[in-house]
XYZ file of C-alpha atoms in Angstrom:
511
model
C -92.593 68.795 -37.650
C -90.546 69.840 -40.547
C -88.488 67.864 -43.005
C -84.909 66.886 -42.835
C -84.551 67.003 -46.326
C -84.771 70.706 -48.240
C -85.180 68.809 -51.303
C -86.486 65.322 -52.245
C -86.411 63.909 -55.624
C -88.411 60.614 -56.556
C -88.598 59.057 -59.866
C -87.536 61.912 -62.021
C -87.320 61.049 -65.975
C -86.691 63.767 -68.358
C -86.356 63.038 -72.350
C -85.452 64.661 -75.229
C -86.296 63.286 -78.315
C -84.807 59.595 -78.102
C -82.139 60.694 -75.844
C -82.720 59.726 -71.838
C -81.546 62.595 -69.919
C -82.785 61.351 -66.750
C -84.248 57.771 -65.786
C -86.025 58.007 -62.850
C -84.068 60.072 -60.641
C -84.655 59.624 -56.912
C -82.215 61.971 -54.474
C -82.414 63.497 -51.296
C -80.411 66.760 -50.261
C -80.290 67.774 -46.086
C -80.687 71.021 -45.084
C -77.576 72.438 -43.868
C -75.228 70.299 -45.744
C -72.703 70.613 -49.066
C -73.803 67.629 -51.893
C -71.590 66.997 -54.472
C -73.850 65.469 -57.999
C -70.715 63.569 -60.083
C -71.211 61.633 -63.149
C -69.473 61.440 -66.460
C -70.628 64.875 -69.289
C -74.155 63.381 -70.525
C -74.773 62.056 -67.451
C -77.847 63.757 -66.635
C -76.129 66.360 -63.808
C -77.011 69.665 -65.109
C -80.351 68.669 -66.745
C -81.445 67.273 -63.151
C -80.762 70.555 -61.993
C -82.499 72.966 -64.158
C -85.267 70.611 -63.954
C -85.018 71.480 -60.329
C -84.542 75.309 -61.151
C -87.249 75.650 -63.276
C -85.599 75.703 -66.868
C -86.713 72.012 -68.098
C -90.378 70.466 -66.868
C -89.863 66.739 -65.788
C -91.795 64.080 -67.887
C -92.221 62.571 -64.989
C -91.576 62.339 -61.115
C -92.165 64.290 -58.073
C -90.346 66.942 -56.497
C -90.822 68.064 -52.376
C -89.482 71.050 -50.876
C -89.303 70.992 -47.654
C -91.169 67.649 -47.064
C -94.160 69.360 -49.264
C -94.676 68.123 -52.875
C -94.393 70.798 -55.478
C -95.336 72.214 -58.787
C -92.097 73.810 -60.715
C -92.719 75.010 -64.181
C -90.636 77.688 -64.463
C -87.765 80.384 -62.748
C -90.310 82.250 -60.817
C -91.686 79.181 -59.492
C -88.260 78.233 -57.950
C -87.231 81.295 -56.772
C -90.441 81.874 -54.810
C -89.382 78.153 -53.719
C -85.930 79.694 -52.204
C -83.916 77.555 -55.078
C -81.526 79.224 -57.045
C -79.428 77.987 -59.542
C -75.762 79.924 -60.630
C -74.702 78.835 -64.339
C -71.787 78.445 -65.845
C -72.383 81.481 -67.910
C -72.968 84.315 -65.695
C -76.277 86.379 -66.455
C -75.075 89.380 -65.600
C -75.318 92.975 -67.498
C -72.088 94.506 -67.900
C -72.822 98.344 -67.872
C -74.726 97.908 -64.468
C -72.858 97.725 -61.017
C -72.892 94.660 -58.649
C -75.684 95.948 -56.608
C -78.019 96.864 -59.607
C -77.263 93.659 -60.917
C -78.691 91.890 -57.185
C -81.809 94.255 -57.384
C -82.740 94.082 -61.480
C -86.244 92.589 -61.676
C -87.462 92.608 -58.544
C -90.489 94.007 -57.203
C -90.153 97.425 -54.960
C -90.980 101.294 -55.286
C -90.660 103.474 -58.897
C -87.762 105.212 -56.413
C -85.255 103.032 -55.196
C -82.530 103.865 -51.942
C -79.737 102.789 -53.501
C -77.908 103.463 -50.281
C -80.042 101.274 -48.099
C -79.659 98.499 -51.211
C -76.174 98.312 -50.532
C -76.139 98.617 -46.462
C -78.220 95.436 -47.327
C -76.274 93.704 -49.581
C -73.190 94.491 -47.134
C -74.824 92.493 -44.577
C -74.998 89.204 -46.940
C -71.527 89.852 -47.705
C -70.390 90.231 -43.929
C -72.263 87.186 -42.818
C -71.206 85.015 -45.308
C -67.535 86.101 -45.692
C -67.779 87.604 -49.245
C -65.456 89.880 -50.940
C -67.611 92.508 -53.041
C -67.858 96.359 -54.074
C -71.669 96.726 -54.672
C -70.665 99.601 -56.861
C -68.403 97.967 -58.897
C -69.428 97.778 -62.609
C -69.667 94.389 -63.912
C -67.401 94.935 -66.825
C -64.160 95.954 -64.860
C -64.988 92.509 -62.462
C -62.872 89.400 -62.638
C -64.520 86.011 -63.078
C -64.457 85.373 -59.391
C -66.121 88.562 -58.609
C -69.010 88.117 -61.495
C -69.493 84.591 -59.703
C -69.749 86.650 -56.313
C -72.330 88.627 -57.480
C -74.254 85.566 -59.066
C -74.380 83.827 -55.573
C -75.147 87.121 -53.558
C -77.788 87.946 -56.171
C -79.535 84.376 -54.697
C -79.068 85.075 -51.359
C -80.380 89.007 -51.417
C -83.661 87.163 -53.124
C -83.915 85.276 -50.257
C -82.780 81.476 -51.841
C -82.376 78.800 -49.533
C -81.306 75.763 -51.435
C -78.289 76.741 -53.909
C -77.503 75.008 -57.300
C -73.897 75.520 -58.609
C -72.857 74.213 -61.714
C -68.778 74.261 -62.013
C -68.120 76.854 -60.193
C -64.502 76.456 -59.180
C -64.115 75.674 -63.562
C -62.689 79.310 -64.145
C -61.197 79.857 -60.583
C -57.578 79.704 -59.392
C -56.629 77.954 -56.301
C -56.601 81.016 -53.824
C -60.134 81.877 -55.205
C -61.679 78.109 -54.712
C -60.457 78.555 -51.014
C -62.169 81.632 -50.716
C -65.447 80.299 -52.488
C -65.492 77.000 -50.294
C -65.394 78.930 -46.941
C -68.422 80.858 -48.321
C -70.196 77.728 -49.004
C -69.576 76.364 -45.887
C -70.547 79.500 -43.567
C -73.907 79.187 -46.030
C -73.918 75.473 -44.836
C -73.660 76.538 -41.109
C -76.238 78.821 -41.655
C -78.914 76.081 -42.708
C -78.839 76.290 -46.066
C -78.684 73.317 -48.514
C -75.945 73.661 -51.270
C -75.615 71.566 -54.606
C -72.252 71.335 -56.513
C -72.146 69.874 -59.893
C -68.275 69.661 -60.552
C -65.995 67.177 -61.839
C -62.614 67.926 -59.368
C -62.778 64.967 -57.487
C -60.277 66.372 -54.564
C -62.606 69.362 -54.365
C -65.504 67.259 -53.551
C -63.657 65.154 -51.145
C -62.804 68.667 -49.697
C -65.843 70.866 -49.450
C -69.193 68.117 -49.449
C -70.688 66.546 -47.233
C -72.417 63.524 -48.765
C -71.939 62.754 -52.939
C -74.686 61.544 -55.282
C -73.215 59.997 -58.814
C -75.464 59.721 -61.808
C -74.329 57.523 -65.023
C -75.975 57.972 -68.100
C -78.940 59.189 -66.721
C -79.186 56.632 -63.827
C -78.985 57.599 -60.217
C -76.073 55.133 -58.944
C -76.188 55.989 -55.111
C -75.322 58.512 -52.549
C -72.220 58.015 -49.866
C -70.619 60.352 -47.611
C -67.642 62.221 -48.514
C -65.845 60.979 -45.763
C -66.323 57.247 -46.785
C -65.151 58.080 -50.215
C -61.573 58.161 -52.295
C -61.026 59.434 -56.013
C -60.774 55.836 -57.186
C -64.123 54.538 -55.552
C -66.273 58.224 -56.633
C -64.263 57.629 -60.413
C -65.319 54.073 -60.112
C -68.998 54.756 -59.283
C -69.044 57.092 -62.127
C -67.348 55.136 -64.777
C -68.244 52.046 -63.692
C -64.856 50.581 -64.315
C -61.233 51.281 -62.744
C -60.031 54.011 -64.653
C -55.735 54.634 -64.316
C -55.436 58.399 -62.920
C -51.699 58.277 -64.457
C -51.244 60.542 -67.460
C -49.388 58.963 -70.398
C -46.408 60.941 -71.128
C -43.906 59.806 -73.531
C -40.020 61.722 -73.458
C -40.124 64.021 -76.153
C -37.932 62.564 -79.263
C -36.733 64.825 -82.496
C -37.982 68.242 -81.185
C -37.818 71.215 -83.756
C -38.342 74.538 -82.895
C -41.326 75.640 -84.790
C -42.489 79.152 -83.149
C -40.098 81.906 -81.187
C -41.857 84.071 -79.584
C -39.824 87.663 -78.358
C -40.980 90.740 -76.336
C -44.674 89.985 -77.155
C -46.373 93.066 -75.478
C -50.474 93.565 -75.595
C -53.232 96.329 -74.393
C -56.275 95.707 -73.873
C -59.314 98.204 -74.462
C -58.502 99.888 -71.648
C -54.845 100.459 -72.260
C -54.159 97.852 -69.556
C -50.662 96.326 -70.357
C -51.909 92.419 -70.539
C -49.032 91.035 -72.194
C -45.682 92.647 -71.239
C -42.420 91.062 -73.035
C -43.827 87.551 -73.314
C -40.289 85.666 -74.630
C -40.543 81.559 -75.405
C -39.878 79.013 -78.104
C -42.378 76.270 -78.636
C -40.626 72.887 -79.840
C -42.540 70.154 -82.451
C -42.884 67.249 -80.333
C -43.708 68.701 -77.071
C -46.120 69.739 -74.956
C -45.539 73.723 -73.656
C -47.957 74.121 -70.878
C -48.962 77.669 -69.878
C -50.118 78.172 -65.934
C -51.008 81.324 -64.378
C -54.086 82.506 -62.162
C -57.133 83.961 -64.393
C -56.028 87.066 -66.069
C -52.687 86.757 -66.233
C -52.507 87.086 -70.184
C -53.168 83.659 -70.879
C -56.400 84.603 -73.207
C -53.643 87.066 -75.335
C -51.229 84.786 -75.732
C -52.853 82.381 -77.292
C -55.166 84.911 -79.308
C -51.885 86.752 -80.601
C -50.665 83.993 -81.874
C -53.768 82.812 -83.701
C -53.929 86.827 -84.941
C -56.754 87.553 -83.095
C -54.624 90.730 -81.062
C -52.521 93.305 -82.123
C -49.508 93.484 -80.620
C -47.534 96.490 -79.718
C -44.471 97.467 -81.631
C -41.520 95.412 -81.122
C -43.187 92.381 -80.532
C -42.308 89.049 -82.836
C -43.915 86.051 -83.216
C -42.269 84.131 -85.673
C -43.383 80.652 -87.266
C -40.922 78.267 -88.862
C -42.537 76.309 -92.137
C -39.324 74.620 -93.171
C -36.174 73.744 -91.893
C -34.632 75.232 -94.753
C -36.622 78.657 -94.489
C -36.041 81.750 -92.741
C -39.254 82.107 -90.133
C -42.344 83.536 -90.772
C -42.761 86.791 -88.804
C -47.371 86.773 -87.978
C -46.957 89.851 -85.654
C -49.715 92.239 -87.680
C -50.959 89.651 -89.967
C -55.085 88.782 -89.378
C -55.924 85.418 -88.452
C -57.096 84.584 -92.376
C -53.763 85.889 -93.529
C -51.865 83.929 -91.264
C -54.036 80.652 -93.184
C -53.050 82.403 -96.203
C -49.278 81.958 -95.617
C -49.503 78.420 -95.464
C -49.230 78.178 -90.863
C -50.437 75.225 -89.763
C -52.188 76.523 -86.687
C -55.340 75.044 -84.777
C -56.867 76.834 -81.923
C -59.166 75.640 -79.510
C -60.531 78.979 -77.883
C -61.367 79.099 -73.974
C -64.950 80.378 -75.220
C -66.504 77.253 -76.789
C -69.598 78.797 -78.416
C -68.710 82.693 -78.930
C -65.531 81.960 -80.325
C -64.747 78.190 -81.678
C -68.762 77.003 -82.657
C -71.828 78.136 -83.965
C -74.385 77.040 -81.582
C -77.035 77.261 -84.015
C -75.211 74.798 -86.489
C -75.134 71.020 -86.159
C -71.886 69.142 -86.082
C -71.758 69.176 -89.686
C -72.056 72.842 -89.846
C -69.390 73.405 -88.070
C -66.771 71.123 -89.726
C -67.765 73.085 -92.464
C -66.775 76.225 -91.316
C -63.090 75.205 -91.517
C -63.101 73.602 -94.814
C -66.272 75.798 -96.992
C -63.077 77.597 -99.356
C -61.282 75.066 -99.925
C -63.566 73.873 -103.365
C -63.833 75.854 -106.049
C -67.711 75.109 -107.177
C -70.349 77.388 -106.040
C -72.127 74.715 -104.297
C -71.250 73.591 -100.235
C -69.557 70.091 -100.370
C -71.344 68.379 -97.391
C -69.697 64.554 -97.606
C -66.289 65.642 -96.816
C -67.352 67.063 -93.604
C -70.507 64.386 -92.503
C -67.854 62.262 -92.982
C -65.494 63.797 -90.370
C -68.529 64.799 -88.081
C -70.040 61.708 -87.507
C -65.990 60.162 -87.087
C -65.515 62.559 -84.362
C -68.975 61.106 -83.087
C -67.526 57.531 -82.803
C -64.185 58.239 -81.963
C -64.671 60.904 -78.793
C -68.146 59.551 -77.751
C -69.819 62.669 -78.572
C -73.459 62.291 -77.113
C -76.599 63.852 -79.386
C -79.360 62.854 -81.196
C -78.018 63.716 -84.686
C -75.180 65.180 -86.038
C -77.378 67.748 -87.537
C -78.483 69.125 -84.030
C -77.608 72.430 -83.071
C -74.523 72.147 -80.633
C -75.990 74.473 -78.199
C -78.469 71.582 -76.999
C -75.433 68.977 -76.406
C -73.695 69.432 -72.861
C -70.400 71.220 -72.079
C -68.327 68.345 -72.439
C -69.701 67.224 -75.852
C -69.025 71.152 -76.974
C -66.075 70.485 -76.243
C -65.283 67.511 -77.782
C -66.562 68.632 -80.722
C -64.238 71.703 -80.808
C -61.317 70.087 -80.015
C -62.255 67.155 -82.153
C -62.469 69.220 -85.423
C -59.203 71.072 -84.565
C -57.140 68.358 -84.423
C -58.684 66.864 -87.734
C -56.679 69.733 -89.573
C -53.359 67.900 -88.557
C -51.782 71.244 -87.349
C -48.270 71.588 -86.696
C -49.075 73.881 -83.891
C -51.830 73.098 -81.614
C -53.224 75.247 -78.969
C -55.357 75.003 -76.812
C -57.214 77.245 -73.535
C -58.595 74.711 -70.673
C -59.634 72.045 -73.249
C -60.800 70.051 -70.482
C -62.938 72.718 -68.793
C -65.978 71.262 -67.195
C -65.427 67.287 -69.141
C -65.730 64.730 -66.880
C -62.588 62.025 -66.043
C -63.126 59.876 -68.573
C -63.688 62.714 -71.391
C -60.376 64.214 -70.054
C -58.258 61.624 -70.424
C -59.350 61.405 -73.797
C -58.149 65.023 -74.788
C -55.102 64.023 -72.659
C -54.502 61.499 -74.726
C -55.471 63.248 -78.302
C -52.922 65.901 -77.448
C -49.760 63.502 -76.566
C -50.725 61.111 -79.729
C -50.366 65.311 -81.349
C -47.111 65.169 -79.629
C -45.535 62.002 -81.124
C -46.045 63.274 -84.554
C -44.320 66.136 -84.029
C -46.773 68.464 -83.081
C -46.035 72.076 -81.234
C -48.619 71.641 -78.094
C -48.813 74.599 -76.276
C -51.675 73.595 -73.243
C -53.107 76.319 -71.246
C -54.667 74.471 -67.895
C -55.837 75.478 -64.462
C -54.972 72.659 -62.770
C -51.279 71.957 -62.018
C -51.153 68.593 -61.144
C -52.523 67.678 -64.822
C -49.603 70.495 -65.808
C -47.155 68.636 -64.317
C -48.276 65.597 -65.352
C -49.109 65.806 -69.269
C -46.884 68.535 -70.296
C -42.823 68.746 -70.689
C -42.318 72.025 -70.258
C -44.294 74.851 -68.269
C -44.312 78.349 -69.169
C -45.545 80.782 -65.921
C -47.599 83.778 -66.454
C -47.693 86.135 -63.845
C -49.674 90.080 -64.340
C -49.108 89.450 -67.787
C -44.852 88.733 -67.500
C -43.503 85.339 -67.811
C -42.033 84.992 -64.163
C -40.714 81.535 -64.949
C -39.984 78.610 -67.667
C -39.546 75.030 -65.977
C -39.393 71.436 -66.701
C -42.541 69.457 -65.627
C -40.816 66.475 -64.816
C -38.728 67.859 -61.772
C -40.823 70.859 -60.887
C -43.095 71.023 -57.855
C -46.316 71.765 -57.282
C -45.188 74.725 -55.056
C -42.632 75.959 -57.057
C -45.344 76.173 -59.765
C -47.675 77.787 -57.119
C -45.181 80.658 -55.964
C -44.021 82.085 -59.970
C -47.844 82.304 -60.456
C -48.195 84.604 -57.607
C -44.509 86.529 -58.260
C -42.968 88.664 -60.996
C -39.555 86.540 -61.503
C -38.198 87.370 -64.448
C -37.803 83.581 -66.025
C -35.622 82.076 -68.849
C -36.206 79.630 -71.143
């Protein structure tokens, strides 16, 4: 007779250094069912699950697959298993297509039918409901369709138990849909799926049972059906935590940057940007919505002189009341410093663009503040000092300050990032899905941080994927749509729906 339970988990610990990643872990996941694994960022989530994937050996514990205790050491060993495990960074090679991605290390003939490859891969995609062009090159793919790819990949290696971590994190709300009716024909078809995510409404949506870890503690298991937002945030928090937004009426707002006719390529000569017009006010929050690709990235990246604009575009900053505006179209992002604009940017890509994962949290203040002294020498105290505040005051979880940031989890990445951006006291602030991937708590927290930015007079421009935080933290929302701005409107009296619709139409929109 064969076991329930695809995977069984009993007395897992895994340390690192004096850090407790996991304390004696004990879960079960059914065959043919859709677990949700909550818990707050350093809660142990992800490192339970590469421990399960092969990635990270446990100090301790067992693991059974399939009612059979087992031996996991490495990537091979799980895959041979059936577990696979889709990251939040895709591991993917751009210059291949989809279905050479699926096949690339696998065992087979010096000649491969290519054709037969993709009848194959078809098949999966058939069954399961996928949307996919095997020879589709990676680097022309959306997000979504990378992520298709990832979880077809599994399947076409013949993975029975599936491990996602985020996976709705860089999705819009037509694509989640999509994704979830995947998972669930996969669920249908026997297969056990794992979600690590932090939307509570999608995991009252799409699992089946939900298993909540707390600072490396296993706190219980119910089923989805028994469960509400308050009583998952509750078990993960271990307090009542208000799901209200602060958001105080803006008071004394200043218009700080006009931006007219902003127009972008990209490398292709793809119009990204076309005649982006808006004014961003000191003392308010501008939120930007769109689906993924809709310029978002550009906008922001313009603005911090990371793009080049075309011709005719104007992006103006206002220093003084008294002055005339600063235009920054063609300026680089040092020259831009140079002029005196007091611009922060948190970037959407935490570790290519706004840290150096090999540097420590000192490091990296430093890289903000290293030309600011004259002597030839690094001063260090200035920015310890501000590193190990940012520690205590965001609850950033790691053994030192000097550890590299690539070993701390998303969420601490993050609050590191946005933690040293905000130290600069910027009079424009902006930042791309600052809350990607942090759990409630850790969100509020950046919620919070950006209206206290607010109050003082701060231009907050907020690029988000999730409208109801939109509509709740921000004053104003700006709607991208194919690159246009197909609406401006005021968060207080806007709808969900209305929101919903200008992201999907090209409206021409007014401030």
């Amino acid at each position: 007779m064969t076991s329930a339970n695809a995977i069984e988990l009993r007395e897992i610990s895994k340390h690192f250094g004096e850090v407790i990643a996991n304390d004696k872990v004990s879960l079960e996941v059914k065959k043919g069912e859709i677990l949700s694994l909550l818990g707050e960022n350093g809660s142990g989530k992800t490192t339970l699950m590469n421990i399960l994937s092969g990635i990270y050996y446990p100090d301790q514990g067992q693991i059974l697959v399939n009612g059979k205790e087992v031996n996991i050491r490495n990537p091979k060993d799980a895959f041979d298993l059936g577990i696979g495990m889709i990251h939040q960074h895709f591991k993917l090679v751009d210059v291949f297509t989809a279905a050479e991605n699926i096949i690339l290390g696998l065992p087979g003939k010096m000649k491969l039918s290519m054709k037969r490859i993709t009848e194959e891969i078809n098949q999966l995609t058939l069954k399961y409901g996928f949307q996919l062009d095997p020879n589709k090159k990676i680097y022309d793919m959306s997000v979504s369709e990378k992520q298709t790819v990832e979880i077809v990949k599994m399947l076409y290696r013949g993975t029975n138990i599936l491990i996602l971590d985020e996976p709705t994190a860089v999705l819009t709300p037509q694509e989640t849909t999509q994704l979830f009716d995947v998972l669930r024909n996969m669920r249908d078809d026997g297969k056990a799926v794992i979600i690590i995510t932090h939307k509570l409404n999608e995991v009252l949506e799409i699992s089946d049972r939900v298993s909540v870890l707390r600072k490396g503690v296993y706190i219980g298991t119910v089923d989805t059906k028994d469960a509400t937002e308050l009583s998952l945030t509750e078990m993960m928090v271990g307090k009542k935590v208000s799901l209200n937004i602060e958001r105080a009426e803006p008071r004394d707002t200043k218009e700080l940057l006009f931006v007219k006719d902003l127009t972008c390529m990209n490398k292709d000569g793809i119009k990204v940007l076309d005649h982006v017009s808006f004014t961003a006010f000191g003392g308010e929050i501008l939120g930007i919505a769109g689906i993924a690709g809709s310029g978002q990235k550009e906008l922001l990246e313009s603005i911090a002189g990371l793009q080049n604009p075309l011709s005719g575009s104007s992006i103006r900053y206002l220093q003084k009341d008294e002055d005339a505006p600063q235009e920054l179209v063609g300026k680089s992002a040092q020259q831009i410093k140079d002029m005196g604009v007091s611009l922060a940017f948190v970037p959407e890509d935490r570790l290519g663009m706004g840290l150096v994962g090999s540097l420590g949290m000192v490091g990296n203040m430093m890289l903000r503040s290293y030309k600011r002294g004259n002597s030839i020498f690094t001063e260090r105290k200035a920015p310890r000092e501000l590193a190990e505040e940012i520690r205590e005051r965001l609850g950033v979880v790691t053994p030192s300050i000097s550890t590299p940031v690539r070993k701390l989890s998303g969420g601490n990445v993050q609050k590191v990032l946005v933690g040293r951006e905000i130290s600069l006291k910027p009079r424009v602030l902006m930042t791309a899905y600052a809350v990607r991937g942090l759990d409630i708590h850790t969100s509020y927290t950046i919620y919070n941080l950006l209206s206290e930015e607010k109050k003082k007079g701060v231009a907050v421009i907020y690029v988000g994927e999730d409208l109801d935080v939109l509509l709740e933290l921000c004053d104003r929302i700006l709607v991208l749509c194919g690159g246009k701005v197909s609406g401006i409107v005021d968060a207080r009296t806007t709808t969900k729906e209305e929101v919903g619709l200008l992201m999907t139409k090209n409206e021409k929109g007014g401030e």
